[in-house]
PDB file of C-alpha atoms in Angstrom:
ATOM      1  CA  MET A 172    -142.337   0.417  31.191  1.00 94.00           C
ATOM      2  CA  ILE A 173    -144.697  -1.450  28.841  1.00 98.00           C
ATOM      3  CA  THR A 174    -146.205  -4.585  30.348  1.00 98.00           C
ATOM      4  CA  LEU A 175    -148.015  -5.982  27.312  1.00 98.00           C
ATOM      5  CA  SER A 176    -147.656  -5.601  23.553  1.00 98.00           C
ATOM      6  CA  VAL A 177    -150.653  -6.630  21.432  1.00 98.00           C
ATOM      7  CA  VAL A 178    -149.825  -7.402  17.785  1.00 98.00           C
ATOM      8  CA  VAL A 179    -152.743  -7.083  15.342  1.00 98.00           C
ATOM      9  CA  PRO A 180    -152.102  -7.944  11.667  1.00 98.00           C
ATOM     10  CA  ILE A 181    -154.836  -6.939   9.235  1.00 97.00           C
ATOM     11  CA  ARG A 182    -155.325  -6.943   5.486  1.00 96.00           C
ATOM     12  CA  ASP A 183    -158.422  -5.577   3.743  1.00 96.00           C
ATOM     13  CA  GLY A 184    -160.457  -5.839   6.923  1.00 96.00           C
ATOM     14  CA  GLU A 185    -162.710  -2.803   6.627  1.00 97.00           C
ATOM     15  CA  ARG A 186    -165.765  -4.852   7.689  1.00 96.00           C
ATOM     16  CA  PHE A 187    -164.299  -5.931  11.032  1.00 97.00           C
ATOM     17  CA  ILE A 188    -161.361  -3.766  12.097  1.00 98.00           C
ATOM     18  CA  ALA A 189    -163.560  -1.237  13.917  1.00 98.00           C
ATOM     19  CA  ASP A 190    -164.961  -4.028  16.121  1.00 98.00           C
ATOM     20  CA  ALA A 191    -161.440  -5.243  16.865  1.00 98.00           C
ATOM     21  CA  LEU A 192    -160.118  -1.794  17.778  1.00 98.00           C
ATOM     22  CA  THR A 193    -163.202  -0.919  19.829  1.00 98.00           C
ATOM     23  CA  SER A 194    -162.575  -4.040  21.899  1.00 98.00           C
ATOM     24  CA  LEU A 195    -158.961  -2.933  22.408  1.00 98.00           C
ATOM     25  CA  CYS A 196    -160.185   0.452  23.645  1.00 98.00           C
ATOM     26  CA  ARG A 197    -162.151  -1.463  26.287  1.00 98.00           C
ATOM     27  CA  ASN A 198    -158.937  -3.261  27.285  1.00 98.00           C
ATOM     28  CA  ALA A 199    -156.553  -0.294  27.198  1.00 98.00           C
ATOM     29  CA  ARG A 200    -154.215   0.447  30.067  1.00 97.00           C
ATOM     30  CA  HIS A 201    -151.387   2.964  30.394  1.00 97.00           C
ATOM     31  CA  ASP A 202    -148.793   0.161  30.303  1.00 98.00           C
ATOM     32  CA  PHE A 203    -150.269  -1.626  27.244  1.00 98.00           C
ATOM     33  CA  GLU A 204    -149.250  -0.949  23.643  1.00 98.00           C
ATOM     34  CA  PHE A 205    -151.181  -1.939  20.527  1.00 98.00           C
ATOM     35  CA  ILE A 206    -149.233  -2.538  17.321  1.00 98.00           C
ATOM     36  CA  VAL A 207    -151.492  -2.749  14.282  1.00 98.00           C
ATOM     37  CA  VAL A 208    -149.775  -3.981  11.122  1.00 98.00           C
ATOM     38  CA  ASN A 209    -151.707  -2.923   8.023  1.00 98.00           C
ATOM     39  CA  ASP A 210    -150.520  -5.544   5.563  1.00 97.00           C
ATOM     40  CA  GLY A 211    -150.931  -3.770   2.247  1.00 97.00           C
ATOM     41  CA  SER A 212    -154.686  -3.147   2.506  1.00 97.00           C
ATOM     42  CA  VAL A 213    -156.309  -1.537  -0.526  1.00 97.00           C
ATOM     43  CA  ASP A 214    -159.742  -0.950   1.015  1.00 97.00           C
ATOM     44  CA  ALA A 215    -160.700   1.507   3.786  1.00 97.00           C
ATOM     45  CA  THR A 216    -158.866  -0.423   6.531  1.00 98.00           C
ATOM     46  CA  GLY A 217    -156.114   2.202   6.884  1.00 97.00           C
ATOM     47  CA  ASP A 218    -158.578   5.101   7.188  1.00 98.00           C
ATOM     48  CA  ILE A 219    -160.577   3.278   9.874  1.00 98.00           C
ATOM     49  CA  ILE A 220    -157.411   2.538  11.859  1.00 98.00           C
ATOM     50  CA  GLU A 221    -156.400   6.208  11.731  1.00 97.00           C
ATOM     51  CA  ASP A 222    -159.811   7.174  13.121  1.00 97.00           C
ATOM     52  CA  PHE A 223    -158.924   5.239  16.298  1.00 97.00           C
ATOM     53  CA  VAL A 224    -155.599   6.977  16.943  1.00 96.00           C
ATOM     54  CA  PRO A 225    -157.125   9.607  19.305  1.00 95.00           C
ATOM     55  CA  ASP A 226    -159.198   6.994  21.174  1.00 95.00           C
ATOM     56  CA  LEU A 227    -156.739   4.142  21.706  1.00 97.00           C
ATOM     57  CA  PRO A 228    -153.759   5.074  23.894  1.00 95.00           C
ATOM     58  CA  GLY A 229    -150.570   3.261  22.977  1.00 97.00           C
ATOM     59  CA  LEU A 230    -151.635   2.614  19.371  1.00 98.00           C
ATOM     60  CA  THR A 231    -148.837   2.285  16.812  1.00 98.00           C
ATOM     61  CA  VAL A 232    -149.688   1.725  13.150  1.00 98.00           C
ATOM     62  CA  LEU A 233    -147.218   0.033  10.813  1.00 98.00           C
ATOM     63  CA  ARG A 234    -147.944  -0.330   7.122  1.00 97.00           C
ATOM     64  CA  ASN A 235    -146.544  -2.734   4.563  1.00 96.00           C
ATOM     65  CA  PRO A 236    -146.825  -1.164   1.081  1.00 95.00           C
ATOM     66  CA  ALA A 237    -147.458  -4.643  -0.364  1.00 95.00           C
ATOM     67  CA  PRO A 238    -148.891  -7.655   1.486  1.00 95.00           C
ATOM     68  CA  VAL A 239    -146.309  -9.974   3.063  1.00 94.00           C
ATOM     69  CA  GLY A 240    -148.749 -12.450   4.642  1.00 94.00           C
ATOM     70  CA  LEU A 241    -149.943 -13.144   8.170  1.00 95.00           C
ATOM     71  CA  ALA A 242    -146.702 -14.718   9.422  1.00 96.00           C
ATOM     72  CA  ASP A 243    -144.415 -11.873   8.390  1.00 96.00           C
ATOM     73  CA  ALA A 244    -146.979  -9.260   9.420  1.00 97.00           C
ATOM     74  CA  ARG A 245    -146.951 -10.763  12.908  1.00 98.00           C
ATOM     75  CA  ASN A 246    -143.147 -10.833  12.831  1.00 97.00           C
ATOM     76  CA  THR A 247    -143.121  -7.137  11.898  1.00 97.00           C
ATOM     77  CA  GLY A 248    -145.264  -6.384  14.925  1.00 98.00           C
ATOM     78  CA  LEU A 249    -143.085  -8.530  17.171  1.00 98.00           C
ATOM     79  CA  SER A 250    -139.980  -6.619  16.044  1.00 97.00           C
ATOM     80  CA  ALA A 251    -141.624  -3.364  17.140  1.00 98.00           C
ATOM     81  CA  ALA A 252    -142.893  -4.719  20.481  1.00 98.00           C
ATOM     82  CA  SER A 253    -141.384  -3.453  23.740  1.00 98.00           C
ATOM     83  CA  GLY A 254    -143.613  -5.112  26.345  1.00 98.00           C
ATOM     84  CA  ARG A 255    -142.576  -7.661  28.928  1.00 98.00           C
ATOM     85  CA  TYR A 256    -145.290  -9.882  27.473  1.00 98.00           C
ATOM     86  CA  VAL A 257    -146.817 -10.158  24.018  1.00 98.00           C
ATOM     87  CA  THR A 258    -150.082 -11.464  22.654  1.00 98.00           C
ATOM     88  CA  PHE A 259    -151.787 -11.506  19.267  1.00 98.00           C
ATOM     89  CA  MET A 260    -155.200 -10.678  17.890  1.00 98.00           C
ATOM     90  CA  ASP A 261    -156.415 -11.138  14.333  1.00 97.00           C
ATOM     91  CA  GLY A 262    -158.034  -8.076  12.824  1.00 96.00           C
ATOM     92  CA  ASP A 263    -161.394  -9.777  12.267  1.00 96.00           C
ATOM     93  CA  ASP A 264    -161.750 -10.938  15.893  1.00 98.00           C
ATOM     94  CA  TRP A 265    -162.515  -9.075  19.116  1.00 98.00           C
ATOM     95  CA  LEU A 266    -161.855  -9.274  22.863  1.00 98.00           C
ATOM     96  CA  ALA A 267    -164.069  -9.194  25.935  1.00 98.00           C
ATOM     97  CA  PRO A 268    -163.642  -6.090  28.147  1.00 98.00           C
ATOM     98  CA  GLY A 269    -160.849  -6.562  30.692  1.00 98.00           C
ATOM     99  CA  TYR A 270    -159.577  -9.759  29.091  1.00 98.00           C
ATOM    100  CA  LEU A 271    -156.007  -8.540  28.538  1.00 98.00           C
ATOM    101  CA  ALA A 272    -155.624  -7.530  32.176  1.00 98.00           C
ATOM    102  CA  GLN A 273    -156.764 -11.026  33.188  1.00 98.00           C
ATOM    103  CA  LEU A 274    -154.155 -12.585  30.888  1.00 98.00           C
ATOM    104  CA  VAL A 275    -151.403 -10.448  32.409  1.00 98.00           C
ATOM    105  CA  ALA A 276    -152.529 -11.323  35.926  1.00 98.00           C
ATOM    106  CA  ALA A 277    -152.481 -15.018  35.016  1.00 98.00           C
ATOM    107  CA  ILE A 278    -148.931 -15.090  33.667  1.00 98.00           C
ATOM    108  CA  ASP A 279    -147.688 -12.811  36.455  1.00 98.00           C
ATOM    109  CA  GLY A 280    -149.152 -15.147  39.051  1.00 98.00           C
ATOM    110  CA  LEU A 281    -147.922 -18.379  37.441  1.00 98.00           C
ATOM    111  CA  GLY A 282    -144.453 -17.125  36.501  1.00 98.00           C
ATOM    112  CA  CYS A 283    -144.188 -19.382  33.431  1.00 98.00           C
ATOM    113  CA  ASP A 284    -142.975 -18.760  29.872  1.00 98.00           C
ATOM    114  CA  PHE A 285    -146.407 -18.714  28.294  1.00 98.00           C
ATOM    115  CA  VAL A 286    -150.050 -19.147  29.203  1.00 98.00           C
ATOM    116  CA  ARG A 287    -152.753 -20.553  26.950  1.00 98.00           C
ATOM    117  CA  ALA A 288    -156.463 -19.781  27.202  1.00 98.00           C
ATOM    118  CA  ASP A 289    -159.821 -20.927  25.847  1.00 98.00           C
ATOM    119  CA  HIS A 290    -161.733 -18.982  23.188  1.00 98.00           C
ATOM    120  CA  VAL A 291    -165.213 -18.361  21.821  1.00 98.00           C
ATOM    121  CA  GLN A 292    -165.857 -19.440  18.240  1.00 97.00           C
ATOM    122  CA  VAL A 293    -168.255 -17.189  16.354  1.00 97.00           C
ATOM    123  CA  GLU A 294    -170.270 -18.185  13.284  1.00 94.00           C
ATOM    124  CA  GLY A 295    -172.946 -15.594  12.574  1.00 90.00           C
ATOM    125  CA  ARG A 296    -175.012 -15.383  15.760  1.00 91.00           C
ATOM    126  CA  LYS A 297    -173.737 -18.704  17.085  1.00 95.00           C
ATOM    127  CA  ARG A 298    -171.251 -18.710  19.992  1.00 96.00           C
ATOM    128  CA  VAL A 299    -169.414 -21.852  21.153  1.00 97.00           C
ATOM    129  CA  VAL A 300    -166.677 -21.978  23.810  1.00 98.00           C
ATOM    130  CA  HIS A 301    -163.670 -24.048  22.718  1.00 97.00           C
ATOM    131  CA  ARG A 302    -161.467 -25.229  25.554  1.00 98.00           C
ATOM    132  CA  ALA A 303    -157.728 -25.675  25.264  1.00 98.00           C
ATOM    133  CA  PRO A 304    -157.099 -29.456  25.461  1.00 97.00           C
ATOM    134  CA  GLN A 305    -155.366 -29.521  28.837  1.00 96.00           C
ATOM    135  CA  ALA A 306    -157.315 -30.684  31.872  1.00 95.00           C
ATOM    136  CA  ARG A 307    -154.897 -29.320  34.483  1.00 97.00           C
ATOM    137  CA  ARG A 308    -155.541 -25.614  34.872  1.00 97.00           C
ATOM    138  CA  GLY A 309    -153.755 -22.830  36.703  1.00 98.00           C
ATOM    139  CA  VAL A 310    -150.485 -24.672  37.358  1.00 98.00           C
ATOM    140  CA  ALA A 311    -147.099 -24.425  35.631  1.00 98.00           C
ATOM    141  CA  LEU A 312    -146.304 -27.493  33.491  1.00 98.00           C
ATOM    142  CA  ASP A 313    -143.583 -28.761  31.173  1.00 98.00           C
ATOM    143  CA  PRO A 314    -144.681 -27.926  27.587  1.00 98.00           C
ATOM    144  CA  ARG A 315    -143.137 -31.151  26.244  1.00 98.00           C
ATOM    145  CA  ASP A 316    -145.451 -33.144  28.499  1.00 98.00           C
ATOM    146  CA  ALA A 317    -148.444 -31.568  26.715  1.00 98.00           C
ATOM    147  CA  ILE A 318    -147.533 -32.934  23.250  1.00 98.00           C
ATOM    148  CA  LEU A 319    -148.466 -36.577  23.880  1.00 97.00           C
ATOM    149  CA  PRO A 320    -150.287 -38.960  23.950  1.00 96.00           C
ATOM    150  CA  ALA A 321    -150.536 -39.413  20.202  1.00 94.00           C
ATOM    151  CA  GLY A 322    -154.069 -40.777  20.209  1.00 89.00           C
ATOM    152  CA  VAL A 323    -155.878 -37.841  21.832  1.00 94.00           C
ATOM    153  CA  ARG A 324    -156.179 -34.120  21.214  1.00 95.00           C
ATOM    154  CA  THR A 325    -153.339 -32.264  22.948  1.00 98.00           C
ATOM    155  CA  MET A 326    -151.936 -28.748  23.086  1.00 98.00           C
ATOM    156  CA  VAL A 327    -150.148 -29.014  19.710  1.00 98.00           C
ATOM    157  CA  ASP A 328    -153.617 -29.533  18.212  1.00 97.00           C
ATOM    158  CA  TYR A 329    -154.572 -26.094  19.564  1.00 98.00           C
ATOM    159  CA  PRO A 330    -152.244 -23.856  17.529  1.00 97.00           C
ATOM    160  CA  TYR A 331    -154.027 -20.486  17.781  1.00 98.00           C
ATOM    161  CA  ALA A 332    -151.372 -17.878  18.582  1.00 98.00           C
ATOM    162  CA  TRP A 333    -154.022 -15.399  19.755  1.00 98.00           C
ATOM    163  CA  ALA A 334    -155.255 -17.790  22.481  1.00 98.00           C
ATOM    164  CA  GLY A 335    -152.565 -16.930  24.999  1.00 98.00           C
ATOM    165  CA  ILE A 336    -149.853 -14.630  26.309  1.00 98.00           C
ATOM    166  CA  TYR A 337    -146.087 -15.074  26.001  1.00 98.00           C
ATOM    167  CA  ARG A 338    -142.932 -13.689  27.568  1.00 98.00           C
ATOM    168  CA  ARG A 339    -141.199 -11.569  24.959  1.00 98.00           C
ATOM    169  CA  SER A 340    -137.909 -12.959  26.303  1.00 98.00           C
ATOM    170  CA  LEU A 341    -138.753 -16.154  24.381  1.00 98.00           C
ATOM    171  CA  ARG A 342    -137.556 -14.135  21.357  1.00 94.00           C
ATOM    172  CA  ASP A 343    -137.073 -16.411  18.318  1.00 96.00           C
ATOM    173  CA  LEU A 344    -139.551 -18.970  19.651  1.00 97.00           C
ATOM    174  CA  LEU A 345    -142.297 -16.400  19.059  1.00 98.00           C
ATOM    175  CA  HIS A 346    -141.407 -15.717  15.430  1.00 97.00           C
ATOM    176  CA  PHE A 347    -143.399 -17.381  12.661  1.00 97.00           C
ATOM    177  CA  PRO A 348    -141.994 -19.075   9.537  1.00 95.00           C
ATOM    178  CA  GLY A 349    -142.235 -16.155   7.130  1.00 89.00           C
ATOM    179  CA  SER A 350    -142.172 -18.417   4.090  1.00 83.00           C
ATOM    180  CA  LEU A 351    -145.652 -19.701   4.951  1.00 88.00           C
ATOM    181  CA  HIS A 352    -148.887 -17.991   3.991  1.00 87.00           C
ATOM    182  CA  THR A 353    -151.093 -20.562   5.680  1.00 89.00           C
ATOM    183  CA  ALA A 354    -150.637 -23.156   8.467  1.00 92.00           C
ATOM    184  CA  GLU A 355    -147.865 -20.953   9.906  1.00 95.00           C
ATOM    185  CA  ASP A 356    -149.127 -21.703  13.409  1.00 96.00           C
ATOM    186  CA  ARG A 357    -148.472 -25.466  13.142  1.00 97.00           C
ATOM    187  CA  PRO A 358    -144.646 -25.457  13.247  1.00 97.00           C
ATOM    188  CA  TRP A 359    -144.874 -22.449  15.585  1.00 98.00           C
ATOM    189  CA  ILE A 360    -146.842 -24.308  18.273  1.00 98.00           C
ATOM    190  CA  TRP A 361    -144.721 -27.451  17.957  1.00 98.00           C
ATOM    191  CA  ARG A 362    -141.486 -25.504  18.394  1.00 98.00           C
ATOM    192  CA  LEU A 363    -142.899 -23.563  21.330  1.00 98.00           C
ATOM    193  CA  HIS A 364    -143.881 -26.764  23.156  1.00 98.00           C
ATOM    194  CA  ARG A 365    -140.627 -28.524  22.336  1.00 98.00           C
ATOM    195  CA  GLU A 366    -138.277 -25.719  23.388  1.00 98.00           C
ATOM    196  CA  ALA A 367    -139.904 -23.482  26.022  1.00 98.00           C
ATOM    197  CA  ALA A 368    -139.396 -24.329  29.692  1.00 98.00           C
ATOM    198  CA  THR A 369    -142.802 -23.868  31.334  1.00 98.00           C
ATOM    199  CA  PHE A 370    -146.404 -23.105  30.423  1.00 98.00           C
ATOM    200  CA  ALA A 371    -149.885 -23.162  31.886  1.00 98.00           C
ATOM    201  CA  VAL A 372    -153.510 -23.186  30.767  1.00 98.00           C
ATOM    202  CA  VAL A 373    -156.124 -20.973  32.400  1.00 98.00           C
ATOM    203  CA  SER A 374    -159.895 -20.969  32.148  1.00 98.00           C
ATOM    204  CA  LEU A 375    -160.361 -17.656  30.356  1.00 97.00           C
ATOM    205  CA  ALA A 376    -162.414 -17.325  27.170  1.00 97.00           C
ATOM    206  CA  GLY A 377    -162.090 -13.692  26.158  1.00 98.00           C
ATOM    207  CA  VAL A 378    -161.161 -13.995  22.479  1.00 98.00           C
ATOM    208  CA  PHE A 379    -164.074 -14.039  20.028  1.00 98.00           C
ATOM    209  CA  TYR A 380    -162.826 -15.832  16.928  1.00 98.00           C
ATOM    210  CA  ARG A 381    -164.798 -15.366  13.718  1.00 95.00           C
ATOM    211  CA  ARG A 382    -164.962 -18.437  11.483  1.00 89.00           C
ATOM    212  CA  MET A 383    -166.161 -18.853   7.910  1.00 69.00           C
ATOM    213  CA  VAL A 384    -165.199 -15.288   7.014  1.00 63.00           C
ATOM    214  CA  SER A 385    -165.096 -14.894   3.239  1.00 57.00           C
ATOM    215  CA  GLY A 386    -161.602 -14.015   2.057  1.00 52.00           C
ATOM    216  CA  SER A 387    -159.861 -15.665   5.016  1.00 51.00           C
ATOM    217  CA  LEU A 388    -157.188 -18.207   4.157  1.00 52.00           C
ATOM    218  CA  THR A 389    -159.295 -21.039   5.551  1.00 52.00           C
ATOM    219  CA  GLN A 390    -161.864 -20.259   2.843  1.00 49.00           C
ATOM    220  CA  VAL A 391    -159.532 -19.525  -0.073  1.00 55.00           C
ATOM    221  CA  GLY A 392    -158.461 -22.318  -2.425  1.00 61.00           C
ATOM    222  CA  ASP A 393    -155.379 -20.859  -4.077  1.00 76.00           C
ATOM    223  CA  GLU A 394    -151.718 -21.932  -4.134  1.00 82.00           C
ATOM    224  CA  ARG A 395    -151.182 -20.775  -0.582  1.00 85.00           C
ATOM    225  CA  GLN A 396    -152.944 -23.945   0.561  1.00 90.00           C
ATOM    226  CA  LEU A 397    -149.875 -25.891  -0.590  1.00 92.00           C
ATOM    227  CA  HIS A 398    -147.989 -24.242   2.282  1.00 93.00           C
ATOM    228  CA  PHE A 399    -149.758 -26.770   4.509  1.00 94.00           C
ATOM    229  CA  PHE A 400    -147.124 -29.279   3.363  1.00 96.00           C
ATOM    230  CA  ASP A 401    -144.243 -26.850   3.894  1.00 96.00           C
ATOM    231  CA  ALA A 402    -145.546 -26.257   7.418  1.00 96.00           C
ATOM    232  CA  PHE A 403    -145.442 -29.962   8.244  1.00 97.00           C
ATOM    233  CA  ASP A 404    -142.017 -30.322   6.647  1.00 97.00           C
ATOM    234  CA  LEU A 405    -140.916 -27.915   9.394  1.00 97.00           C
ATOM    235  CA  VAL A 406    -142.809 -29.887  12.057  1.00 97.00           C
ATOM    236  CA  PHE A 407    -141.106 -33.143  11.016  1.00 97.00           C
ATOM    237  CA  LYS A 408    -137.659 -31.561  10.665  1.00 95.00           C
ATOM    238  CA  ASP A 409    -135.362 -32.727  13.491  1.00 94.00           C
ATOM    239  CA  LEU A 410    -138.392 -34.074  15.390  1.00 97.00           C
ATOM    240  CA  GLU A 411    -137.577 -36.364  18.293  1.00 97.00           C
ATOM    241  CA  PRO A 412    -138.656 -39.997  17.584  1.00 97.00           C
ATOM    242  CA  GLU A 413    -140.945 -40.009  20.615  1.00 97.00           C
ATOM    243  CA  PHE A 414    -143.099 -37.297  19.030  1.00 98.00           C
ATOM    244  CA  LEU A 415    -143.238 -38.730  15.494  1.00 97.00           C
ATOM    245  CA  PRO A 416    -146.444 -40.801  16.051  1.00 96.00           C
ATOM    246  CA  LYS A 417    -148.247 -37.664  17.227  1.00 97.00           C
ATOM    247  CA  ALA A 418    -146.999 -35.534  14.319  1.00 97.00           C
ATOM    248  CA  ALA A 419    -147.871 -38.267  11.798  1.00 96.00           C
ATOM    249  CA  ARG A 420    -151.399 -38.614  13.161  1.00 95.00           C
ATOM    250  CA  ASN A 421    -151.781 -34.827  13.245  1.00 95.00           C
ATOM    251  CA  PHE A 422    -150.660 -34.543   9.623  1.00 96.00           C
ATOM    252  CA  CYS A 423    -152.832 -37.388   8.333  1.00 96.00           C
ATOM    253  CA  ALA A 424    -155.966 -36.042  10.016  1.00 93.00           C
ATOM    254  CA  LEU A 425    -155.438 -32.536   8.645  1.00 94.00           C
ATOM    255  CA  LEU A 426    -154.600 -33.871   5.197  1.00 95.00           C
ATOM    256  CA  ALA A 427    -157.872 -35.811   5.121  1.00 94.00           C
ATOM    257  CA  HIS A 428    -159.704 -32.652   6.199  1.00 92.00           C
ATOM    258  CA  HIS A 429    -158.119 -30.621   3.383  1.00 91.00           C
ATOM    259  CA  LEU A 430    -158.954 -33.325   0.846  1.00 93.00           C
ATOM    260  CA  GLU A 431    -162.597 -33.215   1.948  1.00 90.00           C
ATOM    261  CA  LEU A 432    -162.587 -29.510   1.011  1.00 86.00           C
ATOM    262  CA  ALA A 433    -160.640 -29.936  -2.225  1.00 84.00           C
ATOM    263  CA  ASP A 434    -163.581 -28.847  -4.402  1.00 84.00           C
ATOM    264  CA  ARG A 435    -162.470 -25.260  -3.690  1.00 83.00           C
ATOM    265  CA  PHE A 436    -159.302 -25.956  -5.726  1.00 89.00           C
ATOM    266  CA  THR A 437    -158.949 -25.719  -9.475  1.00 90.00           C
ATOM    267  CA  PRO A 438    -158.391 -29.137 -11.091  1.00 90.00           C
ATOM    268  CA  ALA A 439    -154.698 -28.319 -11.633  1.00 91.00           C
ATOM    269  CA  LEU A 440    -154.170 -27.192  -8.040  1.00 92.00           C
ATOM    270  CA  ARG A 441    -156.065 -30.200  -6.708  1.00 92.00           C
ATOM    271  CA  ALA A 442    -153.757 -32.498  -8.688  1.00 93.00           C
ATOM    272  CA  ARG A 443    -150.686 -30.768  -7.228  1.00 93.00           C
ATOM    273  CA  PHE A 444    -152.160 -30.940  -3.720  1.00 94.00           C
ATOM    274  CA  GLU A 445    -152.909 -34.660  -4.040  1.00 95.00           C
ATOM    275  CA  GLU A 446    -149.468 -35.400  -5.494  1.00 96.00           C
ATOM    276  CA  ARG A 447    -147.710 -33.584  -2.654  1.00 96.00           C
ATOM    277  CA  GLY A 448    -149.930 -35.250  -0.078  1.00 96.00           C
ATOM    278  CA  ALA A 449    -149.257 -38.732  -1.428  1.00 96.00           C
ATOM    279  CA  GLN A 450    -145.505 -38.069  -1.438  1.00 96.00           C
ATOM    280  CA  MET A 451    -145.506 -36.976   2.199  1.00 96.00           C
ATOM    281  CA  VAL A 452    -147.687 -39.878   3.334  1.00 96.00           C
ATOM    282  CA  ARG A 453    -145.366 -42.374   1.633  1.00 95.00           C
ATOM    283  CA  ALA A 454    -142.354 -40.733   3.303  1.00 95.00           C
ATOM    284  CA  LEU A 455    -143.765 -41.530   6.756  1.00 95.00           C
ATOM    285  CA  PRO A 456    -143.310 -44.919   8.444  1.00 93.00           C
ATOM    286  CA  GLY A 457    -146.036 -47.189   7.073  1.00 91.00           C
ATOM    287  CA  GLU A 458    -147.081 -48.534  10.462  1.00 90.00           C
ATOM    288  CA  LEU A 459    -147.657 -45.018  11.803  1.00 92.00           C
ATOM    289  CA  VAL A 460    -149.814 -44.094   8.823  1.00 92.00           C
ATOM    290  CA  ALA A 461    -151.776 -47.342   9.075  1.00 90.00           C
ATOM    291  CA  ASP A 462    -152.401 -46.750  12.772  1.00 90.00           C
ATOM    292  CA  SER A 463    -153.409 -43.140  12.076  1.00 91.00           C
ATOM    293  CA  VAL A 464    -155.982 -43.943   9.397  1.00 90.00           C
ATOM    294  CA  ALA A 465    -157.377 -46.808  11.475  1.00 88.00           C
ATOM    295  CA  ARG A 466    -158.447 -44.292  14.105  1.00 88.00           C
ATOM    296  CA  MET A 467    -160.220 -41.997  11.650  1.00 90.00           C
ATOM    297  CA  SER A 468    -163.811 -42.088  10.513  1.00 90.00           C
ATOM    298  CA  VAL A 469    -164.586 -44.553   7.743  1.00 91.00           C
ATOM    299  CA  GLU A 470    -165.009 -41.639   5.330  1.00 92.00           C
ATOM    300  CA  ARG A 471    -161.624 -40.105   6.107  1.00 92.00           C
ATOM    301  CA  GLU A 472    -159.865 -43.463   5.967  1.00 92.00           C
ATOM    302  CA  ALA A 473    -161.381 -44.027   2.525  1.00 92.00           C
ATOM    303  CA  THR A 474    -160.216 -40.572   1.437  1.00 93.00           C
ATOM    304  CA  LEU A 475    -156.596 -41.278   2.379  1.00 93.00           C
ATOM    305  CA  ARG A 476    -156.649 -44.782   0.931  1.00 92.00           C
ATOM    306  CA  ALA A 477    -157.930 -43.361  -2.359  1.00 93.00           C
ATOM    307  CA  LEU A 478    -155.011 -40.921  -2.293  1.00 94.00           C
ATOM    308  CA  VAL A 479    -152.431 -43.622  -1.456  1.00 93.00           C
ATOM    309  CA  PRO A 480    -153.825 -47.009  -2.577  1.00 92.00           C
ATOM    310  CA  ASP A 481    -150.705 -48.886  -1.451  1.00 88.00           C
ATOM    311  CA  LEU A 482    -151.113 -47.960   2.215  1.00 86.00           C
ATOM    312  CA  PRO A 483    -150.560 -50.946   4.549  1.00 81.00           C
ATOM    313  CA  PRO A 484    -153.741 -52.520   5.929  1.00 81.00           C
ATOM    314  CA  SER A 485    -155.034 -50.910   9.090  1.00 71.00           C
ATOM    315  CA  PRO A 486    -154.209 -52.828  12.295  1.00 65.00           C
ATOM    316  CA  HIS A 487    -157.855 -53.621  13.044  1.00 57.00           C
ATOM    317  CA  ILE A 488    -158.243 -55.138   9.558  1.00 50.00           C
ATOM    318  CA  ARG A 489    -155.083 -57.169  10.089  1.00 44.00           C
ATOM    319  CA  VAL A 490    -156.401 -58.483  13.415  1.00 40.00           C
ATOM    320  CA  ARG A 491    -159.715 -59.452  11.827  1.00 39.00           C
ATOM    321  CA  ARG A 492    -157.933 -61.319   9.025  1.00 38.00           C
ATOM    322  CA  ASP A 493    -155.731 -63.131  11.537  1.00 40.00           C
ATOM    323  CA  ARG A 494    -158.837 -64.370  13.343  1.00 39.00           C
ATOM    324  CA  GLU A 495    -160.430 -65.531  10.086  1.00 38.00           C
ATOM    325  CA  GLU A 496    -157.293 -67.506   9.165  1.00 37.00           C
ATOM    326  CA  SER A 497    -157.165 -69.150  12.585  1.00 30.00           C
TER     327      SER A 497
END
């Protein structure tokens, strides 16, 4: 019986895939399987993966002739998984030795649907531990209780699929929206927290997550960035009213962040991005947007007000005006 399936999507990752697979060798166990999905790579990624076949027990290699994107590559791996649990690793990251066994022990001991963990962010030689935003550790909780409050960072603001372990019996809850080529983890984490029964957070930081990697979707300014809006369309779809303030604030903050980086877009793509952003902001309740921008930095508030000049005044401005009139 397979205890854990590890799904590793990779595309054109010849610089990093050896590090990733070496770290899996240091985590291997007879009841673990490793499903690497080569998503249409045209560099030496496939050859490097094949070199690891003799050294990594339980390795299965799947290949997409043409790239399908991260979401569908993960879904391909999930369809091939046979473990009681499943986790993910991106092909440009790596794991600490023994980390996977610790994850399995955590979810076995807690008996919940999924367990989330901390991670180490890597930029060059810099290492920073990022903690999952849940103070209560090592106890089973209701995932819906970890969505709010709206005004602070919560577990839906920590969408990284690779920072955790999940019961494969969750089935469709683990699948990603295949239509998305970026921000696919946003509707995924919201659905998981809205529909799963139990979860926990543990103080493990065994994933080393590379940031600022050239060629990654966070660095690329092509049309795939428009999928950010499609992702939040899915978040807002059929969302319970109690969660709308959180989703609106989440969306507005991320939109402002994307607009700050809009110089990576061509002028035509930037115009499309701004048009779509303004449409979605105007579709949200005005008071929620006003409250959201009021809690941002002055720079981000100015960015959103430049995008949507007819936004209602922020509550703190309204209060100040009321005092002046009195």
